PDB file of C-alpha atoms in Angstrom:
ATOM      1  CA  UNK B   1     130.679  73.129 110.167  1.00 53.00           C
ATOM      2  CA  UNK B   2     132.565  72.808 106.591  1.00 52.00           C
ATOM      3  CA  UNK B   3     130.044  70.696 105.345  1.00 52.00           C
ATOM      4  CA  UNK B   4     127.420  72.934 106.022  1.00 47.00           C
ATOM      5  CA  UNK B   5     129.283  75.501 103.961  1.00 51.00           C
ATOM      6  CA  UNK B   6     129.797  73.650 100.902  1.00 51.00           C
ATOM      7  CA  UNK B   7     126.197  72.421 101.180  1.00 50.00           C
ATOM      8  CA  UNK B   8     124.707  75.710 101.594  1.00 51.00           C
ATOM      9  CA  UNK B   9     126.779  77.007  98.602  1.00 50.00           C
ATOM     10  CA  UNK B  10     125.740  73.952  96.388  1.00 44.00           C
ATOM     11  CA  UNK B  11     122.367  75.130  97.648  1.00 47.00           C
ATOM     12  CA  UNK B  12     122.736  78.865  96.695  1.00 49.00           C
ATOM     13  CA  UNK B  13     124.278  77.313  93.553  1.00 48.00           C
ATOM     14  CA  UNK B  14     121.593  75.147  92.768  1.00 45.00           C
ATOM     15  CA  UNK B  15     119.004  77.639  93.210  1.00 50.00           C
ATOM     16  CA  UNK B  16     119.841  80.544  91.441  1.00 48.00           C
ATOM     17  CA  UNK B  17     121.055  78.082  88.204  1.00 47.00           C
ATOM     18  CA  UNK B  18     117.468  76.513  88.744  1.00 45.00           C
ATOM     19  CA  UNK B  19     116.257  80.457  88.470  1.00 49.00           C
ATOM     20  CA  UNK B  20     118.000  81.193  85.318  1.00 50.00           C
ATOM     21  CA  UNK B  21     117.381  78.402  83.379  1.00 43.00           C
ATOM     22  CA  UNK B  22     113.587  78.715  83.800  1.00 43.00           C
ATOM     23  CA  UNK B  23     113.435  82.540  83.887  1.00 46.00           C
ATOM     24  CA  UNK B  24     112.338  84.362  80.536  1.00 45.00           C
ATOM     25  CA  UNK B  25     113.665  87.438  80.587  1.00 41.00           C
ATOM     26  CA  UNK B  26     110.721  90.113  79.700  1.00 42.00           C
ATOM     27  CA  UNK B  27     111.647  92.364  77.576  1.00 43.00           C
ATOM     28  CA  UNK B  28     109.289  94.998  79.412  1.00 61.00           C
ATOM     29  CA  UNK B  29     112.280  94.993  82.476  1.00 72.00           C
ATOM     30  CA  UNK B  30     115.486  96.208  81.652  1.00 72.00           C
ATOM     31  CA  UNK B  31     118.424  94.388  82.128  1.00 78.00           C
ATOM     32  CA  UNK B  32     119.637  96.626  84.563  1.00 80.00           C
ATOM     33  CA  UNK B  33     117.361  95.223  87.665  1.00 82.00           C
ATOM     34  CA  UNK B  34     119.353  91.787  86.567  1.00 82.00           C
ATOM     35  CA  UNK B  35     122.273  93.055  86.121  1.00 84.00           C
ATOM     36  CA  UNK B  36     122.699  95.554  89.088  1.00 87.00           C
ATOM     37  CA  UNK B  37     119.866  94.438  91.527  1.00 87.00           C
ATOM     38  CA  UNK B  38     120.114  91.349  92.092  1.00 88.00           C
ATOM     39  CA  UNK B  39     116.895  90.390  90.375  1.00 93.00           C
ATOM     40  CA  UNK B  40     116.716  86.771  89.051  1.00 93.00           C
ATOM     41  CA  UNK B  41     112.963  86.723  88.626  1.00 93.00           C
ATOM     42  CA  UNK B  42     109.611  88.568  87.994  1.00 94.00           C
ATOM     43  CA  UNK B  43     106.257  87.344  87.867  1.00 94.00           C
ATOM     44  CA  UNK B  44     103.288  88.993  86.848  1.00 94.00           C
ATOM     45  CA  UNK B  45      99.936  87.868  88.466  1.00 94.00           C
ATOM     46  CA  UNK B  46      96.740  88.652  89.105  1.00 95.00           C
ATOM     47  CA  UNK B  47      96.199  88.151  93.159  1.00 94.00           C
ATOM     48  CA  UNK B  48      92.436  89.011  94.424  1.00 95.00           C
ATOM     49  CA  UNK B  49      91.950  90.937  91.122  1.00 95.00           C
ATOM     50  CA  UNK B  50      95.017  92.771  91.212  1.00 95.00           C
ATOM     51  CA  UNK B  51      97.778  93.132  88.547  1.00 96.00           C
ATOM     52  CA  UNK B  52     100.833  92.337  90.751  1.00 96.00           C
ATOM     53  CA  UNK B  53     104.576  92.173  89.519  1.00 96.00           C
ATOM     54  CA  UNK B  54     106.354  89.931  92.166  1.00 97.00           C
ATOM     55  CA  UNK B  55     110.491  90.395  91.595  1.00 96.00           C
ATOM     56  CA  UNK B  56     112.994  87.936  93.418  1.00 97.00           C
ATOM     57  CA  UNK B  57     116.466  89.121  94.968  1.00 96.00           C
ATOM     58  CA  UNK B  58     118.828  87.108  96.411  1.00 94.00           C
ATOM     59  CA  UNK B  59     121.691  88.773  97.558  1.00 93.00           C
ATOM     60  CA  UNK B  60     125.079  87.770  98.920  1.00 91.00           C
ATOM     61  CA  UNK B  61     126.435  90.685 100.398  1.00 90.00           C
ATOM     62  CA  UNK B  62     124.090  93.086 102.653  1.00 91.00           C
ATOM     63  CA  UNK B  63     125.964  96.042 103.737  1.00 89.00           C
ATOM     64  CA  UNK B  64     125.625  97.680 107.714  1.00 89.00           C
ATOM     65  CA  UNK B  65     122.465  98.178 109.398  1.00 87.00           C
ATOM     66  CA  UNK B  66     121.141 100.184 111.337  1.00 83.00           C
ATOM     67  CA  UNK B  67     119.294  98.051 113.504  1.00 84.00           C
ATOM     68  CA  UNK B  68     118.028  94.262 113.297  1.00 80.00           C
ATOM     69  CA  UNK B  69     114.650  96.458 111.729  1.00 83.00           C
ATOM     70  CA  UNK B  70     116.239  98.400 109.381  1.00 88.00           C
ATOM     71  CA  UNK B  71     117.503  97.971 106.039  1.00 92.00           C
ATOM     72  CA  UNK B  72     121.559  98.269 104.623  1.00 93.00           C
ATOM     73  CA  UNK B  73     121.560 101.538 101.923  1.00 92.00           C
ATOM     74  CA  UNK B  74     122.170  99.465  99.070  1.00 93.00           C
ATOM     75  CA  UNK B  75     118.740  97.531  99.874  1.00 94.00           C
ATOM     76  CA  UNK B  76     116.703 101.062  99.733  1.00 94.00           C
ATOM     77  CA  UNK B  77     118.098 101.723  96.387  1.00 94.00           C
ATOM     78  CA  UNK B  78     117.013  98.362  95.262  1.00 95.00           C
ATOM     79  CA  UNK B  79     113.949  99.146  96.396  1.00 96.00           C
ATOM     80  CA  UNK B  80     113.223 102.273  94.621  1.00 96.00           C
ATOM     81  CA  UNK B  81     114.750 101.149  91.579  1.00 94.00           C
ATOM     82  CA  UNK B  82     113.190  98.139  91.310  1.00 95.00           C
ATOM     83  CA  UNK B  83     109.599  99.962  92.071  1.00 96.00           C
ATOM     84  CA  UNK B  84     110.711 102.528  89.523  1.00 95.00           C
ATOM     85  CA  UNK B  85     111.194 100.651  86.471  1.00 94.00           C
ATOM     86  CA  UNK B  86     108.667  98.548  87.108  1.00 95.00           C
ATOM     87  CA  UNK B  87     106.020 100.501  87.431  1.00 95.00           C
ATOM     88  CA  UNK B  88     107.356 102.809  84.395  1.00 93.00           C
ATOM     89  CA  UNK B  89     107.339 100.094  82.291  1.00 92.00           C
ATOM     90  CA  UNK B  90     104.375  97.850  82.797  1.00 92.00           C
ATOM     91  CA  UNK B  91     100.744  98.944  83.528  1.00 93.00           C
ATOM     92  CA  UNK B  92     100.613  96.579  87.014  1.00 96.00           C
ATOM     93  CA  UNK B  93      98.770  97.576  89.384  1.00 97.00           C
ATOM     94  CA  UNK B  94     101.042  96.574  92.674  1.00 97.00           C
ATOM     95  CA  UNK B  95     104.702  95.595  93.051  1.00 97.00           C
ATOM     96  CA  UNK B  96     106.120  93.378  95.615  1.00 98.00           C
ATOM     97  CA  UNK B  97     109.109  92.249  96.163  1.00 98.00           C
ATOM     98  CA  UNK B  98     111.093  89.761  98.054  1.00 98.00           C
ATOM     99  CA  UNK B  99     114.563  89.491  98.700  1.00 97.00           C
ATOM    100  CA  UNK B 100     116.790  86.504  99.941  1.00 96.00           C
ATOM    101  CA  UNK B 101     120.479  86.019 101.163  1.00 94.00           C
ATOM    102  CA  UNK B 102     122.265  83.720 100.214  1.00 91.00           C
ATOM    103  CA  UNK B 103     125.144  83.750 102.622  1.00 79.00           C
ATOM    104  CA  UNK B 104     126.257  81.954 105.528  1.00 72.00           C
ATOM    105  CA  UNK B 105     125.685  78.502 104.036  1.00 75.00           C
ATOM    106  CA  UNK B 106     122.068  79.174 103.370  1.00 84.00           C
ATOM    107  CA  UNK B 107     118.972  80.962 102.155  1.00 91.00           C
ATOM    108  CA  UNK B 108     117.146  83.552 104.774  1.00 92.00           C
ATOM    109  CA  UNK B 109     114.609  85.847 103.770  1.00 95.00           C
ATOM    110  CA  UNK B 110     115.843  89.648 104.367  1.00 95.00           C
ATOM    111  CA  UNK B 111     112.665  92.088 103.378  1.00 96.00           C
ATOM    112  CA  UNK B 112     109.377  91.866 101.619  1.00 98.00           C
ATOM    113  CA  UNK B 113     108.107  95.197  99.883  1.00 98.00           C
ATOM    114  CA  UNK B 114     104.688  95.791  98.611  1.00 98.00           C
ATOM    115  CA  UNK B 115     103.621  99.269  97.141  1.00 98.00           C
ATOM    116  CA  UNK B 116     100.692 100.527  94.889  1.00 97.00           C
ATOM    117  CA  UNK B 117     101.139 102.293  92.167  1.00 97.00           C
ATOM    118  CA  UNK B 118      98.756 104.938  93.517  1.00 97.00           C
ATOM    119  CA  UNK B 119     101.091 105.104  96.625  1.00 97.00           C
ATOM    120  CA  UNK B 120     104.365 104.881  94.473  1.00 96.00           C
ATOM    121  CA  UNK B 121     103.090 108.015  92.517  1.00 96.00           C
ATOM    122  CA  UNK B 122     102.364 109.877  95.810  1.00 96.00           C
ATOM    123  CA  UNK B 123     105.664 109.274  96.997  1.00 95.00           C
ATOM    124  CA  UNK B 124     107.150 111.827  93.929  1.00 95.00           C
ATOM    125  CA  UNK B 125     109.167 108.584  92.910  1.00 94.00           C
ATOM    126  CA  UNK B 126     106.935 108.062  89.223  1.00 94.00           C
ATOM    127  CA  UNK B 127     107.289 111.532  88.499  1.00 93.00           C
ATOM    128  CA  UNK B 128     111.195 112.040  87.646  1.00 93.00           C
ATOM    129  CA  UNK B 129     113.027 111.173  84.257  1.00 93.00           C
ATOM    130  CA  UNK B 130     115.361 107.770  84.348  1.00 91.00           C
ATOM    131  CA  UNK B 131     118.389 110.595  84.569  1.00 93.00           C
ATOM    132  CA  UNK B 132     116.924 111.972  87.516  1.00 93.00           C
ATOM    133  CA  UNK B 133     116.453 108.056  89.022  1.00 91.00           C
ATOM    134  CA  UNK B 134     120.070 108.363  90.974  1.00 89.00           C
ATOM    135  CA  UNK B 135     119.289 111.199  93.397  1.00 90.00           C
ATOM    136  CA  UNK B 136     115.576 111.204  93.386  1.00 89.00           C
ATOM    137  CA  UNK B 137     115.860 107.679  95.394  1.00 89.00           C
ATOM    138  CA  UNK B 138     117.551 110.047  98.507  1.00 87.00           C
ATOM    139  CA  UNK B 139     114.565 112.238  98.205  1.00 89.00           C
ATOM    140  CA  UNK B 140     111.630 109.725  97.718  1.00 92.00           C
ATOM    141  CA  UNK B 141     112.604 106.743  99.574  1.00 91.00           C
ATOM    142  CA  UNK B 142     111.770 107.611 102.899  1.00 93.00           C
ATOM    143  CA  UNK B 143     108.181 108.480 101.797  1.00 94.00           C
ATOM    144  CA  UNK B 144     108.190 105.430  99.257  1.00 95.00           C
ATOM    145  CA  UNK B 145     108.871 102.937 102.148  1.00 95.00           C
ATOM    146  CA  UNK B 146     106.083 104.938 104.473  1.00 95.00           C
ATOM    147  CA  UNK B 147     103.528 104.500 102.270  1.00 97.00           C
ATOM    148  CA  UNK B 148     104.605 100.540 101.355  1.00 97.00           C
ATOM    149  CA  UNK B 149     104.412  97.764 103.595  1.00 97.00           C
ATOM    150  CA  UNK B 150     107.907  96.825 104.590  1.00 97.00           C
ATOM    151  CA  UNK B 151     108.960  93.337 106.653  1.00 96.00           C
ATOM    152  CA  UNK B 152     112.356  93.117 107.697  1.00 95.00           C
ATOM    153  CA  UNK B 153     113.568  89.828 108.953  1.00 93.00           C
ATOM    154  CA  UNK B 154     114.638  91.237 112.158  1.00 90.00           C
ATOM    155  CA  UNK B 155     116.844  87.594 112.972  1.00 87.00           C
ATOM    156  CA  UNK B 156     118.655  87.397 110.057  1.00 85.00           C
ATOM    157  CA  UNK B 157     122.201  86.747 110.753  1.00 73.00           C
ATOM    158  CA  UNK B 158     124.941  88.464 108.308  1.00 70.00           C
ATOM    159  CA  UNK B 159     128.882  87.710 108.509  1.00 61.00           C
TER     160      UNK B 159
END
């Protein structure tokens, strides 16, 4: 059982040293979805004719849940944050975004996100100042992750 820990963690290791030695930090994203959201990489592509920004987490700590379908609080944040900014400061057309966790001596998958913009803008969420960001995530998110198409990984095991 050791060994799968220290393998998993030279896996985790690996992985997100892999990420940041090929990732090329746009200067369009601010340093804050690195820095604070576990970000390590976004890709911009166009998918069926679609400008799509897809943004990697991987997390290592996921706070309580709800339920096996639900999401921890710090997770929504991410999710409005990340939508936010980068939908403020790109003209893409969709966002998705996929998170990992790392824990437990390997890599799971924990949620995918897709939104519009058109649905992003609906949800209030485009229409508030960067000061405003902090509480307008209480107020938006419920209607941001309505109108997006969520996936939890309802298996995922967290210790």
């Amino acid at each position: 059982m050791h060994k799968f820990k220290i393998i998993g963690g030279v896996v985790v290791l690996a992985v997100v040293i892999l990420c940041g030695c090929v990732v090329i930090f746009p200067k369009k994203y601010p340093d804050v979805l690195y820095k604070e959201h576990d970000v390590i990489k976004i890709e911009n592509r166009t998918i069926n004719g679609v400008k799509t920004a897809i943004v990697y987490q991987v997390k290592t700590k996921i706070g309580d849940r709800t339920s096996p379908y639900g999401l921890d609080a710090q997770s929504r944040k991410d999710i409005a944050i990340i939508t936010y900014y980068v939908f403020k400061n790109t003209d893409v057309d969709e966002v998705q975004i996929i998170c990992y966790y790392a824990g437990n001596g390997g890599i799971q998958p924990y949620y995918k996100f897709k939104i519009d913009r058109r649905d992003a803008e609906l949800s209030g969420l485009l229409n508030v100042s960067e000061n405003e960001l902090p509480s307008a995530t209480l107020y938006c998110m419920d209607k941001l992750l309505s109108l997006g198409d969520l996936w939890v990984n309802k298996h995922l095991t967290v210790k």
